[in-house]
PDB file of C-alpha atoms in Angstrom:
ATOM      1  CA  MET A   1     105.255 119.862 126.883  1.00 70.00           C
ATOM      2  CA  PHE A   2     103.344 120.380 124.400  1.00 76.00           C
ATOM      3  CA  LYS A   3      99.835 119.966 124.570  1.00 79.00           C
ATOM      4  CA  VAL A   4      96.742 118.629 122.515  1.00 79.00           C
ATOM      5  CA  GLY A   5      96.010 121.712 120.585  1.00 79.00           C
ATOM      6  CA  SER A   6      99.335 122.645 119.844  1.00 84.00           C
ATOM      7  CA  LYS A   7      99.899 118.278 118.511  1.00 86.00           C
ATOM      8  CA  LEU A   8      96.559 119.258 116.945  1.00 88.00           C
ATOM      9  CA  PHE A   9      97.780 122.072 115.218  1.00 88.00           C
ATOM     10  CA  LEU A  10     100.915 121.105 114.289  1.00 89.00           C
ATOM     11  CA  GLY A  11     100.931 117.884 112.944  1.00 92.00           C
ATOM     12  CA  THR A  12      98.537 119.988 110.669  1.00 92.00           C
ATOM     13  CA  THR A  13     100.706 122.040 110.182  1.00 93.00           C
ATOM     14  CA  GLY A  14     103.140 119.032 109.330  1.00 93.00           C
ATOM     15  CA  PHE A  15     100.784 117.762 106.663  1.00 94.00           C
ATOM     16  CA  ALA A  16      99.865 120.497 104.475  1.00 92.00           C
ATOM     17  CA  ALA A  17     103.522 121.395 104.142  1.00 92.00           C
ATOM     18  CA  VAL A  18     104.011 117.269 103.403  1.00 93.00           C
ATOM     19  CA  ASN A  19     101.041 118.162 101.274  1.00 91.00           C
ATOM     20  CA  LEU A  20     102.603 120.829  99.332  1.00 89.00           C
ATOM     21  CA  VAL A  21     105.308 119.990  98.373  1.00 90.00           C
ATOM     22  CA  ALA A  22     104.442 116.917  96.813  1.00 89.00           C
ATOM     23  CA  TYR A  23     101.601 118.939  95.382  1.00 88.00           C
ATOM     24  CA  LEU A  24     104.977 121.430  93.732  1.00 86.00           C
ATOM     25  CA  ILE A  25     107.149 117.846  93.006  1.00 87.00           C
ATOM     26  CA  PHE A  26     104.473 115.913  90.835  1.00 87.00           C
ATOM     27  CA  VAL A  27     101.674 118.732  89.073  1.00 85.00           C
ATOM     28  CA  GLU A  28     102.698 122.287  87.694  1.00 74.00           C
ATOM     29  CA  ARG A  29     104.709 124.289  89.775  1.00 71.00           C
ATOM     30  CA  LEU A  30     101.599 126.958  88.884  1.00 72.00           C
ATOM     31  CA  ALA A  31      98.572 125.834  89.854  1.00 78.00           C
ATOM     32  CA  ILE A  32      96.554 126.751  91.444  1.00 85.00           C
ATOM     33  CA  GLY A  33      96.016 124.061  93.688  1.00 83.00           C
ATOM     34  CA  GLY A  34      99.685 125.776  94.923  1.00 83.00           C
ATOM     35  CA  VAL A  35      98.756 128.528  95.260  1.00 86.00           C
ATOM     36  CA  ALA A  36      95.520 127.005  97.667  1.00 88.00           C
ATOM     37  CA  LEU A  37      98.195 125.094  99.724  1.00 88.00           C
ATOM     38  CA  SER A  38     100.562 127.548 100.400  1.00 90.00           C
ATOM     39  CA  MET A  39      97.840 129.825 101.705  1.00 93.00           C
ATOM     40  CA  LEU A  40      96.075 126.862 103.446  1.00 92.00           C
ATOM     41  CA  PHE A  41     100.612 126.274 105.298  1.00 92.00           C
ATOM     42  CA  ALA A  42     100.489 129.891 105.548  1.00 94.00           C
ATOM     43  CA  ALA A  43      97.601 129.950 107.597  1.00 94.00           C
ATOM     44  CA  LEU A  44      98.270 127.180 109.648  1.00 92.00           C
ATOM     45  CA  ILE A  45     101.626 128.512 110.451  1.00 93.00           C
ATOM     46  CA  GLY A  46      99.613 131.243 112.181  1.00 92.00           C
ATOM     47  CA  VAL A  47      97.004 129.084 114.076  1.00 90.00           C
ATOM     48  CA  SER A  48     100.148 127.318 115.790  1.00 89.00           C
ATOM     49  CA  ALA A  49     101.899 130.282 116.099  1.00 89.00           C
ATOM     50  CA  ALA A  50      98.921 131.487 118.394  1.00 88.00           C
ATOM     51  CA  VAL A  51      97.774 128.107 119.769  1.00 87.00           C
ATOM     52  CA  LEU A  52     101.889 127.738 121.387  1.00 85.00           C
ATOM     53  CA  MET A  53     102.111 131.216 121.995  1.00 85.00           C
ATOM     54  CA  ILE A  54      98.854 131.010 124.718  1.00 83.00           C
ATOM     55  CA  ASN A  55      99.531 127.646 126.211  1.00 77.00           C
ATOM     56  CA  ASP A  56      95.954 126.251 124.649  1.00 70.00           C
ATOM     57  CA  GLY A  57      94.686 128.355 127.434  1.00 67.00           C
ATOM     58  CA  ASP A  58      94.740 128.060 130.689  1.00 62.00           C
ATOM     59  CA  ASP A  59      93.822 124.709 132.815  1.00 61.00           C
ATOM     60  CA  GLU A  60      93.532 125.918 136.217  1.00 63.00           C
ATOM     61  CA  THR A  61      90.357 128.220 134.941  1.00 60.00           C
ATOM     62  CA  GLN A  62      88.633 125.167 133.786  1.00 56.00           C
ATOM     63  CA  PRO A  63      86.861 122.799 136.354  1.00 61.00           C
ATOM     64  CA  ARG A  64      87.856 118.989 136.519  1.00 58.00           C
ATOM     65  CA  ASP A  65      84.868 117.735 138.185  1.00 57.00           C
ATOM     66  CA  THR A  66      82.657 118.204 135.021  1.00 60.00           C
ATOM     67  CA  ALA A  67      80.344 115.823 134.249  1.00 62.00           C
ATOM     68  CA  LEU A  68      80.193 114.017 130.875  1.00 64.00           C
ATOM     69  CA  THR A  69      77.362 115.516 128.144  1.00 67.00           C
ATOM     70  CA  ARG A  70      75.008 111.572 127.398  1.00 72.00           C
ATOM     71  CA  ALA A  71      75.506 110.716 123.140  1.00 82.00           C
ATOM     72  CA  SER A  72      73.800 112.751 120.859  1.00 87.00           C
ATOM     73  CA  MET A  73      72.158 111.426 117.590  1.00 93.00           C
ATOM     74  CA  TRP A  74      72.293 114.843 116.091  1.00 92.00           C
ATOM     75  CA  PRO A  75      76.232 114.765 114.779  1.00 94.00           C
ATOM     76  CA  LEU A  76      75.001 111.388 112.862  1.00 96.00           C
ATOM     77  CA  ILE A  77      71.850 113.583 111.218  1.00 96.00           C
ATOM     78  CA  ALA A  78      74.081 116.523 110.676  1.00 96.00           C
ATOM     79  CA  ALA A  79      75.875 113.624 108.765  1.00 96.00           C
ATOM     80  CA  VAL A  80      72.821 112.000 106.675  1.00 96.00           C
ATOM     81  CA  GLY A  81      71.488 115.611 105.742  1.00 95.00           C
ATOM     82  CA  LEU A  82      75.519 116.613 104.288  1.00 95.00           C
ATOM     83  CA  VAL A  83      75.294 113.337 102.432  1.00 95.00           C
ATOM     84  CA  LEU A  84      71.675 114.196 100.771  1.00 95.00           C
ATOM     85  CA  LEU A  85      73.332 117.782 100.350  1.00 94.00           C
ATOM     86  CA  VAL A  86      76.142 116.429  97.673  1.00 94.00           C
ATOM     87  CA  LEU A  87      74.261 113.681  96.898  1.00 94.00           C
ATOM     88  CA  GLY A  88      71.325 116.947  95.661  1.00 93.00           C
ATOM     89  CA  LEU A  89      74.434 118.304  93.725  1.00 92.00           C
ATOM     90  CA  VAL A  90      74.322 115.607  91.308  1.00 92.00           C
ATOM     91  CA  VAL A  91      70.634 113.567  91.156  1.00 91.00           C
ATOM     92  CA  SER A  92      68.138 116.188  91.521  1.00 90.00           C
ATOM     93  CA  GLN A  93      67.197 119.897  92.605  1.00 93.00           C
ATOM     94  CA  LEU A  94      64.801 118.122  95.766  1.00 94.00           C
ATOM     95  CA  TYR A  95      67.610 115.868  97.311  1.00 94.00           C
ATOM     96  CA  PHE A  96      69.945 119.192  97.544  1.00 94.00           C
ATOM     97  CA  ILE A  97      66.407 121.270  99.419  1.00 95.00           C
ATOM     98  CA  PHE A  98      65.723 118.672 101.924  1.00 95.00           C
ATOM     99  CA  GLY A  99      69.355 117.583 102.679  1.00 94.00           C
ATOM    100  CA  GLY A 100      69.996 121.278 103.412  1.00 95.00           C
ATOM    101  CA  ILE A 101      66.592 121.153 105.798  1.00 96.00           C
ATOM    102  CA  VAL A 102      67.618 117.703 107.499  1.00 96.00           C
ATOM    103  CA  LEU A 103      71.681 120.033 107.811  1.00 96.00           C
ATOM    104  CA  VAL A 104      70.503 123.385 109.525  1.00 96.00           C
ATOM    105  CA  ALA A 105      67.889 121.840 111.774  1.00 96.00           C
ATOM    106  CA  ALA A 106      69.821 118.721 112.842  1.00 96.00           C
ATOM    107  CA  LEU A 107      72.849 121.718 113.536  1.00 94.00           C
ATOM    108  CA  ALA A 108      70.237 123.402 115.306  1.00 94.00           C
ATOM    109  CA  GLU A 109      68.845 120.945 117.698  1.00 92.00           C
ATOM    110  CA  TRP A 110      72.601 119.811 118.072  1.00 90.00           C
ATOM    111  CA  MET A 111      73.568 123.358 119.262  1.00 90.00           C
ATOM    112  CA  VAL A 112      70.451 123.121 121.592  1.00 86.00           C
ATOM    113  CA  GLN A 113      71.204 120.348 123.331  1.00 85.00           C
ATOM    114  CA  ALA A 114      74.442 121.194 123.675  1.00 81.00           C
ATOM    115  CA  TRP A 115      73.782 124.298 125.506  1.00 78.00           C
ATOM    116  CA  SER A 116      71.107 122.721 127.603  1.00 78.00           C
ATOM    117  CA  GLU A 117      73.141 120.160 129.320  1.00 75.00           C
ATOM    118  CA  THR A 118      75.835 123.044 130.364  1.00 72.00           C
ATOM    119  CA  ALA A 119      73.233 125.938 131.204  1.00 67.00           C
ATOM    120  CA  SER A 120      73.556 125.701 134.554  1.00 71.00           C
ATOM    121  CA  ASP A 121      75.412 123.145 137.542  1.00 70.00           C
ATOM    122  CA  ASP A 122      71.810 121.970 138.195  1.00 72.00           C
ATOM    123  CA  PRO A 123      70.930 118.579 136.616  1.00 70.00           C
ATOM    124  CA  ALA A 124      67.607 119.168 137.086  1.00 75.00           C
ATOM    125  CA  HIS A 125      67.013 122.760 135.553  1.00 71.00           C
ATOM    126  CA  ASN A 126      69.349 121.683 132.731  1.00 69.00           C
ATOM    127  CA  GLU A 127      66.605 119.040 132.082  1.00 70.00           C
ATOM    128  CA  PHE A 128      63.667 121.506 132.666  1.00 72.00           C
ATOM    129  CA  ALA A 129      65.496 123.665 129.807  1.00 65.00           C
ATOM    130  CA  ARG A 130      65.410 120.704 127.456  1.00 63.00           C
TER     131      ARG A 130
END
């Protein structure tokens, strides 16, 4: 039985293989894109083999009754920062700098929030850590 991680990496490897074949058929064979897709395919084969060998980790060590973490606004803010970063490549250096600052700040806050929600099993301590 394949677990979630195995399905993900095997599906991604298959998708990379289809893209590589389509690229080699419709675009010239010695293009840099073919080399890049070949390297991506080879790397995904290695990762898929590793995930299959470790069987997605040991389920018995994972606690089953953990509480769900609450929703976070930081992924949305990070996406806005990324849009500003890409927009800054085209429009203005000011957008690029502001987007980079927003992206780094949002990723840092998201990391701190994720850590603080799982700092301990005590919800009061986690609230204090935030």
